[in-house]
């Protein structure tokens, strides 16, 4: 039997990081995943999928991901139930993530946090000039 899920979507809010009594990190988040088709009004709808991730990936997700960021999730679907405060059974279906991939760089107000001064100039970028290479420089 196979229970495998792969999702790409945007975080609907910042991930919530918590720790179990034994000190194991867990983060919960919801992904908005666009459907591949439009409705009758021509609008694209989305599914909102609850996800949970554990241990170091949970800490990384909570520390480096923010609302609106595009992430990829691989994992499995899990169902569970518990008794709510009103005494009724509550059923939960969620994706237990094995991996959360950050598909966008960390942003601050739409701008990359790395300034141009902090970036190393790439010596291999073509600047439009002619490159002079003599026959002695060639390895063959």
mmCIF file of C-alpha atoms in Angstrom:
data_model
loop_
_atom_site.group_PDB
_atom_site.id
_atom_site.type_symbol
_atom_site.label_atom_id
_atom_site.label_comp_id
_atom_site.label_asym_id
_atom_site.label_seq_id
_atom_site.Cartn_x
_atom_site.Cartn_y
_atom_site.Cartn_z
ATOM 1 C CA UNK A 1 0.000 0.000 0.000
ATOM 2 C CA UNK A 2 1.114 3.535 -0.732
ATOM 3 C CA UNK A 3 0.328 6.685 1.227
ATOM 4 C CA UNK A 4 2.365 9.475 -0.362
ATOM 5 C CA UNK A 5 1.559 13.166 -0.787
ATOM 6 C CA UNK A 6 3.383 15.937 -2.622
ATOM 7 C CA UNK A 7 2.044 19.492 -2.364
ATOM 8 C CA UNK A 8 3.161 22.922 -3.503
ATOM 9 C CA UNK A 9 1.361 25.888 -2.005
ATOM 10 C CA UNK A 10 1.566 29.074 0.018
ATOM 11 C CA UNK A 11 1.489 29.314 3.799
ATOM 12 C CA UNK A 12 -1.753 30.882 5.038
ATOM 13 C CA UNK A 13 -0.046 32.098 8.249
ATOM 14 C CA UNK A 14 3.271 31.732 10.057
ATOM 15 C CA UNK A 15 3.944 28.142 11.210
ATOM 16 C CA UNK A 16 3.216 27.462 14.906
ATOM 17 C CA UNK A 17 6.177 25.859 16.690
ATOM 18 C CA UNK A 18 5.597 23.875 19.895
ATOM 19 C CA UNK A 19 7.448 21.266 21.896
ATOM 20 C CA UNK A 20 6.124 18.037 23.402
ATOM 21 C CA UNK A 21 6.698 17.228 27.072
ATOM 22 C CA UNK A 22 9.748 15.237 25.951
ATOM 23 C CA UNK A 23 11.183 18.264 24.130
ATOM 24 C CA UNK A 24 10.391 17.143 20.559
ATOM 25 C CA UNK A 25 9.680 20.063 18.207
ATOM 26 C CA UNK A 26 6.499 20.102 16.126
ATOM 27 C CA UNK A 27 5.182 22.774 13.772
ATOM 28 C CA UNK A 28 1.682 23.100 12.374
ATOM 29 C CA UNK A 29 0.801 25.102 9.279
ATOM 30 C CA UNK A 30 -1.813 25.334 6.562
ATOM 31 C CA UNK A 31 -1.030 25.355 2.842
ATOM 32 C CA UNK A 32 -3.241 27.032 0.259
ATOM 33 C CA UNK A 33 -2.918 24.838 -2.839
ATOM 34 C CA UNK A 34 -4.460 26.128 -6.074
ATOM 35 C CA UNK A 35 -6.701 23.798 -8.005
ATOM 36 C CA UNK A 36 -5.775 23.142 -11.626
ATOM 37 C CA UNK A 37 -9.116 24.345 -12.980
ATOM 38 C CA UNK A 38 -11.295 27.460 -12.706
ATOM 39 C CA UNK A 39 -14.871 27.591 -11.430
ATOM 40 C CA UNK A 40 -17.868 28.812 -13.501
ATOM 41 C CA UNK A 41 -16.972 32.437 -12.767
ATOM 42 C CA UNK A 42 -13.462 31.868 -14.165
ATOM 43 C CA UNK A 43 -11.839 32.121 -10.737
ATOM 44 C CA UNK A 44 -9.317 29.674 -9.444
ATOM 45 C CA UNK A 45 -10.171 28.027 -6.142
ATOM 46 C CA UNK A 46 -7.754 26.671 -3.559
ATOM 47 C CA UNK A 47 -7.747 23.869 -1.035
ATOM 48 C CA UNK A 48 -6.505 24.630 2.471
ATOM 49 C CA UNK A 49 -4.551 21.651 3.746
ATOM 50 C CA UNK A 50 -3.413 21.235 7.346
ATOM 51 C CA UNK A 51 0.162 19.991 7.741
ATOM 52 C CA UNK A 52 2.379 18.976 10.653
ATOM 53 C CA UNK A 53 6.144 18.475 10.680
ATOM 54 C CA UNK A 54 8.366 17.135 13.473
ATOM 55 C CA UNK A 55 11.862 17.551 14.965
ATOM 56 C CA UNK A 56 14.555 19.630 13.201
ATOM 57 C CA UNK A 57 12.475 20.182 10.031
ATOM 58 C CA UNK A 58 9.780 21.661 12.315
ATOM 59 C CA UNK A 59 12.244 24.142 13.808
ATOM 60 C CA UNK A 60 13.595 25.064 10.365
ATOM 61 C CA UNK A 61 10.103 25.564 8.956
ATOM 62 C CA UNK A 62 9.049 27.763 11.884
ATOM 63 C CA UNK A 63 12.276 29.786 11.829
ATOM 64 C CA UNK A 64 12.579 30.382 8.093
ATOM 65 C CA UNK A 65 9.053 30.347 6.636
ATOM 66 C CA UNK A 66 6.454 33.090 6.836
ATOM 67 C CA UNK A 67 2.884 33.681 5.734
ATOM 68 C CA UNK A 68 2.573 33.802 1.938
ATOM 69 C CA UNK A 69 5.798 31.912 1.169
ATOM 70 C CA UNK A 70 5.746 29.158 -1.444
ATOM 71 C CA UNK A 71 6.784 25.766 -0.042
ATOM 72 C CA UNK A 72 6.821 22.175 -1.214
ATOM 73 C CA UNK A 73 5.769 19.403 1.148
ATOM 74 C CA UNK A 74 6.228 15.653 0.847
ATOM 75 C CA UNK A 75 4.748 13.275 3.366
ATOM 76 C CA UNK A 76 1.714 11.139 4.073
ATOM 77 C CA UNK A 77 -1.949 11.621 4.965
ATOM 78 C CA UNK A 78 -2.895 10.741 8.529
ATOM 79 C CA UNK A 79 -6.252 10.705 10.266
ATOM 80 C CA UNK A 80 -6.883 10.879 13.995
ATOM 81 C CA UNK A 81 -9.695 11.704 16.360
ATOM 82 C CA UNK A 82 -10.159 12.997 19.866
ATOM 83 C CA UNK A 83 -12.960 14.053 22.168
ATOM 84 C CA UNK A 84 -13.676 17.783 22.012
ATOM 85 C CA UNK A 85 -14.558 20.005 24.980
ATOM 86 C CA UNK A 86 -18.239 19.529 24.198
ATOM 87 C CA UNK A 87 -17.852 15.728 24.463
ATOM 88 C CA UNK A 88 -18.212 15.115 20.713
ATOM 89 C CA UNK A 89 -15.628 13.268 18.664
ATOM 90 C CA UNK A 90 -13.476 15.505 16.487
ATOM 91 C CA UNK A 91 -11.944 13.966 13.359
ATOM 92 C CA UNK A 92 -8.746 15.416 11.898
ATOM 93 C CA UNK A 93 -7.127 14.681 8.538
ATOM 94 C CA UNK A 94 -3.684 16.196 7.986
ATOM 95 C CA UNK A 95 -0.464 15.756 6.052
ATOM 96 C CA UNK A 96 2.451 14.570 8.179
ATOM 97 C CA UNK A 97 5.404 16.096 6.361
ATOM 98 C CA UNK A 98 8.662 14.212 5.959
ATOM 99 C CA UNK A 99 10.186 17.184 4.158
ATOM 100 C CA UNK A 100 9.403 20.885 3.709
ATOM 101 C CA UNK A 101 11.240 22.592 0.851
ATOM 102 C CA UNK A 102 11.538 26.373 0.825
ATOM 103 C CA UNK A 103 10.793 27.355 -2.777
ATOM 104 C CA UNK A 104 11.366 31.092 -2.343
ATOM 105 C CA UNK A 105 14.141 33.023 -0.687
ATOM 106 C CA UNK A 106 13.553 34.786 2.612
ATOM 107 C CA UNK A 107 11.989 38.152 1.852
ATOM 108 C CA UNK A 108 11.470 41.372 3.767
ATOM 109 C CA UNK A 109 8.814 43.662 2.371
ATOM 110 C CA UNK A 110 9.168 42.091 -1.065
ATOM 111 C CA UNK A 111 12.888 42.838 -1.184
ATOM 112 C CA UNK A 112 15.689 40.321 -0.849
ATOM 113 C CA UNK A 113 17.414 40.899 2.504
ATOM 114 C CA UNK A 114 20.867 40.622 0.952
ATOM 115 C CA UNK A 115 22.026 44.034 -0.246
ATOM 116 C CA UNK A 116 23.997 44.453 -3.461
ATOM 117 C CA UNK A 117 27.077 45.338 -1.410
ATOM 118 C CA UNK A 118 26.885 41.982 0.415
ATOM 119 C CA UNK A 119 26.825 39.992 -2.817
ATOM 120 C CA UNK A 120 30.072 38.738 -4.271
ATOM 121 C CA UNK A 121 30.592 39.908 -7.827
ATOM 122 C CA UNK A 122 30.534 36.914 -10.151
ATOM 123 C CA UNK A 123 33.710 36.950 -12.244
ATOM 124 C CA UNK A 124 32.109 34.681 -14.860
ATOM 125 C CA UNK A 125 29.242 36.984 -15.774
ATOM 126 C CA UNK A 126 29.588 38.310 -19.327
ATOM 127 C CA UNK A 127 29.889 42.086 -19.309
ATOM 128 C CA UNK A 128 29.776 42.482 -23.057
ATOM 129 C CA UNK A 129 33.553 42.758 -23.472
ATOM 130 C CA UNK A 130 35.744 40.537 -25.618
ATOM 131 C CA UNK A 131 37.660 37.772 -23.844
ATOM 132 C CA UNK A 132 41.227 37.422 -25.096
ATOM 133 C CA UNK A 133 42.507 33.806 -25.030
ATOM 134 C CA UNK A 134 45.788 32.800 -26.591
ATOM 135 C CA UNK A 135 46.572 29.325 -27.926
ATOM 136 C CA UNK A 136 48.953 28.787 -24.977
ATOM 137 C CA UNK A 137 46.028 29.176 -22.503
ATOM 138 C CA UNK A 138 44.069 26.293 -24.049
ATOM 139 C CA UNK A 139 44.477 22.919 -22.323
ATOM 140 C CA UNK A 140 44.470 20.925 -25.585
#
